[in-house]
Every structure is written in structure tokens, then in C-alpha cells.
Amino acid sequence: MHLDSKDSLREEFNRWAEAGRGEGMEQEHLPITLPVLEKMRLAPTDSVLDVGCGAGWLSRRLAKLVPEGRVVGMDISDEMIRHARRSSVDFDNLIFVAGEVAQIPWQPNFFSHVISVESSYYWPDPAAGIKDIFRVLSEGGSAWLLINYYHDNSHCHQWGSLLTVQTHLLSADEWSGLFRDAGFKNVAHERIVDRSPSPDVYTGRWFRDAEQLRAFKAEGALLIYAAKK
Ligand SMILES: C[S@@+](CC[C@H](N)C(=O)[O-])C[C@H]1O[C@@H](n2cnc3c(N)ncnc32)[C@H](O)[C@@H]1O
């Protein structure tokens, strides 16, 4: 069954948070996220928004990279936000807010960078989300969107029927078009290959077998990035 309202999305990810899946995603997403952090070339004073921050592991890494700046982690799931806050009490340049990407609870022209990891294919209205990211970015700022579920990698297509929330299976060109429609310039995309070791035998439910998992990782995640000029 596909549930499609924002409330259903929040409830589903609240259940993920309660099951500890927010914390578990760090191990899965870190190998593809580290190369993106290098490409972002953050300065110590930058202000960064982490959209769909989950349990906040990436927001905490970002906060260490911008010690004189600020990081805001935002997620539609208030339970993810509770987990993120609980693990971040030692940070004084990091806050978490509950919110939906099409209505980011923040002032315009504020952030130097916006990043989102493995979240955008869940957004009920990806075009509206990208437009609101454009709104909160400052002139000269940049957006970085990283996803494992996209049309050009056929080894992930089965995820759509495994997930109980609605997803969008768009191609790199379609995502890029949404960025251009929102007003972004210098829109580009590339693959980020996951070089972490793969098991000899796969027992999870997301891939047919270990061979498909290896093929999926070799295709790589899709990174779309763009500037507000
Ligand atoms: C697969 S998790 C990834 C979490 C985190 N970025 C990570 O890598 O561990 C997707 C996250 O996106 C959030 N999310 C989904 N749709 C959203 C929306 N429309 N607005 C804000 N957050 C959303 C979910 O609540 C969930 O925490």
C-alpha cells in the first residue's frame, strides 16, 4: 500500500527513528557522503542546512567542519529530530528543527550551502522542495543533493515496491531540470561510487543477491549540485 500525505511520511519515518534506523544509516551513507563533503570545500564560517537530516550524524560532522559558522538539521520526522538533538548536546553551533522541505522554517538568503543525503526521492513535491532550498540559500551559495534511488541505476528500481511511502524515481536529467526550473545555475551531476567492502552473501531485502548489490554500488549514487547566482 502506498501512503502519500506528509503526515504519513512523518509517521513512517517516526517509526524508523523509534526502531533506531536513523543511527544505522550513518554506516550505509558515510562512504558516499565523504567525497561530497570534500567537493563542498566548506570554510569555517559557512552556514549549512542538512535537509532530511535523520538522526543527525551528518549535521554533527558538518558542525565540526564549520566551527565559526552554523549548521541546521531539518527533518519532517519529529522523532528523528528528537534523536538528533539527544546526540548533539555538546555542539553549540548546531540546531535541529522539524520541517518539510517545501516550507523550510527559515529566513530567505541565509545558508551558504544546503546538503541532502538519501532524502529527496521521498519528498511529496520535489520541485517545490528544490524551490524552497533556492529561497533559503544566499547569493553564491550551493545545493548538494545525493541519492541512491534514481532511474539511471536499474539495480535500485525494486525499492519502490518495497517502501510503504510514495517515492519518485527520476533520472539525473530530470533532477537537473528541477534545479534549473527553480532558478539554479551551473547545474551538474556525477556518480559517487561506493567503494566500501561488500559481503560475499547478501541476506537483506533491498537487493536480489550479493551480485546485484555489487553492481548497484559500482553504478554509484547520483550527486546533483548547483549554484544560486
Ligand atoms: C533515508 S533517511 C536519510 C536520513 C539522513 N540524511 C541519513 O543519511 O542518515 C530520509 C530522511 O528524509 C526525511 N524526509 C523525507 N521526506 C522529507 C521531507 N519532505 N521534508 C523533510 N525531510 C524529509 C525522513 O524523515 C528521513 O529522516
mmCIF file of C-alpha atoms and ligand atoms in Angstrom:
data_model
loop_
_atom_site.group_PDB
_atom_site.id
_atom_site.type_symbol
_atom_site.label_atom_id
_atom_site.label_comp_id
_atom_site.label_asym_id
_atom_site.label_seq_id
_atom_site.Cartn_x
_atom_site.Cartn_y
_atom_site.Cartn_z
ATOM 1 C CA MET A 1 0.000 0.000 0.000
ATOM 2 C CA HIS A 2 1.273 3.474 -0.846
ATOM 3 C CA LEU A 3 0.678 6.263 1.683
ATOM 4 C CA ASP A 4 1.171 9.721 0.250
ATOM 5 C CA SER A 5 0.390 12.550 2.663
ATOM 6 C CA LYS A 6 3.030 14.459 4.613
ATOM 7 C CA ASP A 7 1.502 13.070 7.821
ATOM 8 C CA SER A 8 2.001 9.533 6.570
ATOM 9 C CA LEU A 9 5.609 10.325 5.646
ATOM 10 C CA ARG A 10 6.214 11.734 9.127
ATOM 11 C CA GLU A 11 4.607 8.703 10.771
ATOM 12 C CA GLU A 12 6.646 6.259 8.689
ATOM 13 C CA PHE A 13 9.962 7.974 9.483
ATOM 14 C CA ASN A 14 8.959 8.321 13.133
ATOM 15 C CA ARG A 15 8.678 4.521 13.134
ATOM 16 C CA TRP A 16 12.144 4.266 11.505
ATOM 17 C CA ALA A 17 13.526 6.567 14.219
ATOM 18 C CA GLU A 18 11.956 4.537 17.028
ATOM 19 C CA ALA A 19 13.491 1.375 15.555
ATOM 20 C CA GLY A 20 16.957 3.001 15.622
ATOM 21 C CA ARG A 21 17.228 3.142 11.835
ATOM 22 C CA GLY A 22 18.256 6.821 11.870
ATOM 23 C CA GLU A 23 21.514 5.999 13.632
ATOM 24 C CA GLY A 24 22.032 2.879 11.462
ATOM 25 C CA MET A 25 22.059 4.928 8.261
ATOM 26 C CA GLU A 26 25.398 6.549 9.089
ATOM 27 C CA GLN A 27 27.296 3.383 8.232
ATOM 28 C CA GLU A 28 25.359 2.950 4.959
ATOM 29 C CA HIS A 29 25.610 6.544 3.750
ATOM 30 C CA LEU A 30 29.028 7.635 5.005
ATOM 31 C CA PRO A 31 31.046 6.088 2.116
ATOM 32 C CA ILE A 32 29.086 8.097 -0.476
ATOM 33 C CA THR A 33 28.826 11.250 1.652
ATOM 34 C CA LEU A 34 32.532 11.744 2.471
ATOM 35 C CA PRO A 35 33.503 12.534 -1.171
ATOM 36 C CA VAL A 36 30.682 15.114 -1.299
ATOM 37 C CA LEU A 37 31.938 16.868 1.850
ATOM 38 C CA GLU A 38 35.327 17.246 0.129
ATOM 39 C CA LYS A 39 33.735 18.691 -3.004
ATOM 40 C CA MET A 40 31.767 21.246 -0.933
ATOM 41 C CA ARG A 41 35.038 22.880 0.246
ATOM 42 C CA LEU A 42 33.425 24.293 3.390
ATOM 43 C CA ALA A 43 35.004 27.301 5.107
ATOM 44 C CA PRO A 44 34.991 27.536 8.943
ATOM 45 C CA THR A 45 32.413 30.370 8.849
ATOM 46 C CA ASP A 46 29.907 28.723 6.491
ATOM 47 C CA SER A 47 26.236 28.151 7.343
ATOM 48 C CA VAL A 48 24.865 24.790 6.247
ATOM 49 C CA LEU A 49 21.367 23.300 6.109
ATOM 50 C CA ASP A 50 21.071 19.478 6.182
ATOM 51 C CA VAL A 51 17.663 18.607 4.678
ATOM 52 C CA GLY A 52 16.222 15.270 5.808
ATOM 53 C CA CYS A 53 18.940 15.048 8.452
ATOM 54 C CA GLY A 54 17.546 11.903 10.104
ATOM 55 C CA ALA A 55 19.327 11.181 13.397
ATOM 56 C CA GLY A 56 21.833 13.963 12.716
ATOM 57 C CA TRP A 57 25.150 12.168 12.147
ATOM 58 C CA LEU A 58 25.927 14.283 9.060
ATOM 59 C CA SER A 59 24.838 17.525 10.747
ATOM 60 C CA ARG A 60 27.341 16.809 13.548
ATOM 61 C CA ARG A 61 30.144 16.188 11.034
ATOM 62 C CA LEU A 62 29.237 19.429 9.265
ATOM 63 C CA ALA A 63 29.217 21.346 12.574
ATOM 64 C CA LYS A 64 32.829 20.250 13.177
ATOM 65 C CA LEU A 65 33.775 21.475 9.690
ATOM 66 C CA VAL A 66 32.282 24.963 10.269
ATOM 67 C CA PRO A 67 33.335 25.760 13.874
ATOM 68 C CA GLU A 68 32.757 29.505 13.392
ATOM 69 C CA GLY A 69 29.575 29.021 11.354
ATOM 70 C CA ARG A 70 26.274 27.300 11.951
ATOM 71 C CA VAL A 71 24.508 24.083 10.968
ATOM 72 C CA VAL A 72 20.771 23.491 10.918
ATOM 73 C CA GLY A 73 19.499 19.928 10.608
ATOM 74 C CA MET A 74 15.884 19.691 9.425
ATOM 75 C CA ASP A 75 13.609 16.678 9.096
ATOM 76 C CA ILE A 76 9.912 16.022 8.611
ATOM 77 C CA SER A 77 10.070 13.380 11.366
ATOM 78 C CA ASP A 78 9.866 14.915 14.833
ATOM 79 C CA GLU A 79 11.107 11.605 16.272
ATOM 80 C CA MET A 80 14.259 11.758 14.095
ATOM 81 C CA ILE A 81 14.736 15.337 15.368
ATOM 82 C CA ARG A 82 14.400 14.148 18.984
ATOM 83 C CA HIS A 83 17.079 11.504 18.377
ATOM 84 C CA ALA A 84 19.317 14.055 16.632
ATOM 85 C CA ARG A 85 19.020 16.569 19.497
ATOM 86 C CA ARG A 86 19.720 13.920 22.137
ATOM 87 C CA SER A 87 23.032 13.018 20.451
ATOM 88 C CA SER A 88 24.142 16.615 19.848
ATOM 89 C CA VAL A 89 24.057 18.327 23.250
ATOM 90 C CA ASP A 90 27.813 19.033 23.110
ATOM 91 C CA PHE A 91 27.522 21.232 19.993
ATOM 92 C CA ASP A 92 26.915 24.967 20.279
ATOM 93 C CA ASN A 93 26.803 25.731 16.523
ATOM 94 C CA LEU A 94 24.175 23.105 15.656
ATOM 95 C CA ILE A 95 20.400 23.118 16.000
ATOM 96 C CA PHE A 96 17.678 20.814 14.731
ATOM 97 C CA VAL A 97 14.245 21.848 13.517
ATOM 98 C CA ALA A 98 11.254 19.807 12.419
ATOM 99 C CA GLY A 99 10.071 20.864 8.984
ATOM 100 C CA GLU A 100 9.085 19.924 5.464
ATOM 101 C CA VAL A 101 11.399 20.778 2.595
ATOM 102 C CA ALA A 102 8.772 22.687 0.609
ATOM 103 C CA GLN A 103 8.249 25.015 3.617
ATOM 104 C CA ILE A 104 11.657 25.300 5.270
ATOM 105 C CA PRO A 105 11.146 27.152 8.568
ATOM 106 C CA TRP A 106 13.967 29.613 7.917
ATOM 107 C CA GLN A 107 14.548 33.091 6.507
ATOM 108 C CA PRO A 108 15.477 33.653 2.828
ATOM 109 C CA ASN A 109 19.092 34.089 1.591
ATOM 110 C CA PHE A 110 20.660 32.631 4.738
ATOM 111 C CA PHE A 111 22.680 29.460 4.083
ATOM 112 C CA SER A 112 25.941 29.237 2.141
ATOM 113 C CA HIS A 113 25.348 25.514 1.494
ATOM 114 C CA VAL A 114 22.420 23.101 1.536
ATOM 115 C CA ILE A 115 23.019 19.345 1.516
ATOM 116 C CA SER A 116 20.544 16.492 1.441
ATOM 117 C CA VAL A 117 21.511 12.810 1.614
ATOM 118 C CA GLU A 118 19.156 9.997 0.620
ATOM 119 C CA SER A 119 16.029 12.057 1.235
ATOM 120 C CA SER A 120 14.794 13.851 -1.899
ATOM 121 C CA TYR A 121 13.103 10.897 -3.602
ATOM 122 C CA TYR A 122 10.674 10.780 -0.657
ATOM 123 C CA TRP A 123 9.666 14.440 -0.899
ATOM 124 C CA PRO A 124 5.977 14.657 -1.858
ATOM 125 C CA ASP A 125 6.762 17.521 -4.269
ATOM 126 C CA PRO A 126 10.462 17.517 -5.259
ATOM 127 C CA ALA A 127 10.078 20.630 -7.465
ATOM 128 C CA ALA A 128 8.612 22.633 -4.540
ATOM 129 C CA GLY A 129 11.381 21.374 -2.228
ATOM 130 C CA ILE A 130 14.146 22.466 -4.605
ATOM 131 C CA LYS A 131 12.473 25.880 -4.998
ATOM 132 C CA ASP A 132 12.436 26.398 -1.237
ATOM 133 C CA ILE A 133 16.087 25.331 -0.970
ATOM 134 C CA PHE A 134 16.829 28.042 -3.551
ATOM 135 C CA ARG A 135 14.936 30.555 -1.389
ATOM 136 C CA VAL A 136 16.969 29.899 1.797
ATOM 137 C CA LEU A 137 20.355 29.887 0.013
ATOM 138 C CA SER A 138 22.372 33.102 -0.081
ATOM 139 C CA GLU A 139 23.669 34.557 -3.378
ATOM 140 C CA GLY A 140 26.701 32.496 -4.364
ATOM 141 C CA GLY A 141 25.505 29.577 -2.236
ATOM 142 C CA SER A 142 25.287 25.985 -3.440
ATOM 143 C CA ALA A 143 22.982 22.973 -3.116
ATOM 144 C CA TRP A 144 24.177 19.339 -2.995
ATOM 145 C CA LEU A 145 21.692 16.521 -3.352
ATOM 146 C CA LEU A 146 22.859 12.894 -3.052
ATOM 147 C CA ILE A 147 20.590 9.908 -3.757
ATOM 148 C CA ASN A 148 20.901 6.159 -4.262
ATOM 149 C CA TYR A 149 17.435 5.704 -5.796
ATOM 150 C CA TYR A 150 17.314 7.168 -9.293
ATOM 151 C CA HIS A 151 16.202 5.983 -12.699
ATOM 152 C CA ASP A 152 19.620 5.606 -14.346
ATOM 153 C CA ASN A 153 20.660 2.862 -11.874
ATOM 154 C CA SER A 154 18.402 -0.117 -12.638
ATOM 155 C CA HIS A 155 19.725 -2.078 -9.634
ATOM 156 C CA CYS A 156 17.624 0.041 -7.240
ATOM 157 C CA HIS A 157 14.298 0.061 -9.108
ATOM 158 C CA GLN A 158 12.825 -2.678 -6.866
ATOM 159 C CA TRP A 159 12.978 -0.325 -3.844
ATOM 160 C CA GLY A 160 9.834 1.499 -4.998
ATOM 161 C CA SER A 161 7.633 -1.525 -4.319
ATOM 162 C CA LEU A 162 9.455 -2.404 -1.069
ATOM 163 C CA LEU A 163 8.851 1.012 0.517
ATOM 164 C CA THR A 164 5.463 1.822 2.083
ATOM 165 C CA VAL A 165 5.733 5.541 1.271
ATOM 166 C CA GLN A 166 5.497 7.064 -2.180
ATOM 167 C CA THR A 167 8.815 7.655 -3.951
ATOM 168 C CA HIS A 168 9.939 9.455 -7.112
ATOM 169 C CA LEU A 169 12.201 7.539 -9.493
ATOM 170 C CA LEU A 170 13.671 10.386 -11.560
ATOM 171 C CA SER A 171 16.670 10.417 -13.877
ATOM 172 C CA ALA A 172 19.738 12.621 -13.479
ATOM 173 C CA ASP A 173 18.447 14.805 -16.316
ATOM 174 C CA GLU A 174 15.025 15.164 -14.665
ATOM 175 C CA TRP A 175 16.551 16.170 -11.307
ATOM 176 C CA SER A 176 18.814 18.648 -13.106
ATOM 177 C CA GLY A 177 15.776 20.129 -14.861
ATOM 178 C CA LEU A 178 14.065 20.713 -11.498
ATOM 179 C CA PHE A 179 17.138 22.626 -10.300
ATOM 180 C CA ARG A 180 17.197 24.783 -13.449
ATOM 181 C CA ASP A 181 13.436 25.434 -13.184
ATOM 182 C CA ALA A 182 13.967 26.640 -9.593
ATOM 183 C CA GLY A 183 16.476 29.252 -10.834
ATOM 184 C CA PHE A 184 19.760 27.445 -10.118
ATOM 185 C CA LYS A 185 22.789 28.000 -12.394
ATOM 186 C CA ASN A 186 25.762 25.746 -13.157
ATOM 187 C CA VAL A 187 23.662 22.630 -12.587
ATOM 188 C CA ALA A 188 25.813 19.498 -12.818
ATOM 189 C CA HIS A 189 25.615 15.855 -11.834
ATOM 190 C CA GLU A 190 28.010 12.976 -11.331
ATOM 191 C CA ARG A 191 28.176 9.489 -9.886
ATOM 192 C CA ILE A 192 29.695 8.804 -6.471
ATOM 193 C CA VAL A 193 30.859 5.173 -6.436
ATOM 194 C CA ASP A 194 30.517 3.324 -3.129
ATOM 195 C CA ARG A 195 33.902 1.654 -2.576
ATOM 196 C CA SER A 196 33.067 0.111 0.802
ATOM 197 C CA PRO A 197 33.522 -3.697 1.042
ATOM 198 C CA SER A 198 30.510 -5.825 0.033
ATOM 199 C CA PRO A 199 29.523 -9.109 1.717
ATOM 200 C CA ASP A 200 30.011 -12.431 -0.120
ATOM 201 C CA VAL A 201 26.434 -13.372 0.745
ATOM 202 C CA TYR A 202 23.566 -10.823 0.888
ATOM 203 C CA THR A 203 20.657 -11.623 3.216
ATOM 204 C CA GLY A 204 18.798 -8.271 3.227
ATOM 205 C CA ARG A 205 15.672 -7.429 1.228
ATOM 206 C CA TRP A 206 16.797 -4.481 -0.908
ATOM 207 C CA PHE A 207 18.823 -6.483 -3.444
ATOM 208 C CA ARG A 208 18.319 -9.837 -5.171
ATOM 209 C CA ASP A 209 21.733 -11.111 -4.107
ATOM 210 C CA ALA A 210 25.316 -10.031 -3.431
ATOM 211 C CA GLU A 211 25.995 -9.708 -7.145
ATOM 212 C CA GLN A 212 23.215 -7.135 -7.575
ATOM 213 C CA LEU A 213 24.422 -5.223 -4.501
ATOM 214 C CA ARG A 214 27.923 -5.040 -6.015
ATOM 215 C CA ALA A 215 26.506 -3.897 -9.366
ATOM 216 C CA PHE A 216 24.418 -1.222 -7.598
ATOM 217 C CA LYS A 217 27.449 0.120 -5.715
ATOM 218 C CA ALA A 218 29.582 0.127 -8.869
ATOM 219 C CA GLU A 219 26.977 2.284 -10.665
ATOM 220 C CA GLY A 220 27.245 4.722 -7.778
ATOM 221 C CA ALA A 221 24.981 7.242 -6.095
ATOM 222 C CA LEU A 222 23.765 10.301 -8.007
ATOM 223 C CA LEU A 223 25.060 13.697 -6.910
ATOM 224 C CA ILE A 224 23.352 16.792 -8.333
ATOM 225 C CA TYR A 225 24.869 20.151 -7.422
ATOM 226 C CA ALA A 226 24.140 23.708 -8.435
ATOM 227 C CA ALA A 227 24.732 27.343 -7.529
ATOM 228 C CA LYS A 228 22.491 30.305 -6.712
ATOM 229 C CA LYS A 229 23.944 33.264 -8.601
HETATM 230 C C1 LIG B 1 16.634 7.587 4.277
HETATM 231 S S1 LIG B 1 16.537 8.827 5.511
HETATM 232 C C2 LIG B 1 18.127 9.615 5.409
HETATM 233 C C3 LIG B 1 18.469 10.392 6.665
HETATM 234 C C4 LIG B 1 19.859 11.039 6.687
HETATM 235 N N1 LIG B 1 20.005 12.036 5.637
HETATM 236 C C5 LIG B 1 20.925 9.991 6.593
HETATM 237 O O1 LIG B 1 21.619 9.925 5.576
HETATM 238 O O2 LIG B 1 21.074 9.210 7.543
HETATM 239 C C6 LIG B 1 15.469 10.040 4.769
HETATM 240 C C7 LIG B 1 15.117 11.177 5.713
HETATM 241 O O3 LIG B 1 14.462 12.199 4.970
HETATM 242 C C8 LIG B 1 13.398 12.703 5.764
HETATM 243 N N2 LIG B 1 12.390 13.288 4.878
HETATM 244 C C9 LIG B 1 11.624 12.620 3.979
HETATM 245 N N3 LIG B 1 10.803 13.466 3.343
HETATM 246 C C10 LIG B 1 11.044 14.697 3.843
HETATM 247 C C11 LIG B 1 10.504 15.991 3.571
HETATM 248 N N4 LIG B 1 9.534 16.148 2.678
HETATM 249 N N5 LIG B 1 10.994 17.047 4.251
HETATM 250 C C12 LIG B 1 11.974 16.870 5.187
HETATM 251 N N6 LIG B 1 12.526 15.664 5.488
HETATM 252 C C13 LIG B 1 12.064 14.586 4.821
HETATM 253 C C14 LIG B 1 12.888 11.477 6.521
HETATM 254 O O4 LIG B 1 12.124 11.799 7.659
HETATM 255 C C15 LIG B 1 14.188 10.742 6.844
HETATM 256 O O5 LIG B 1 14.717 11.102 8.084
#
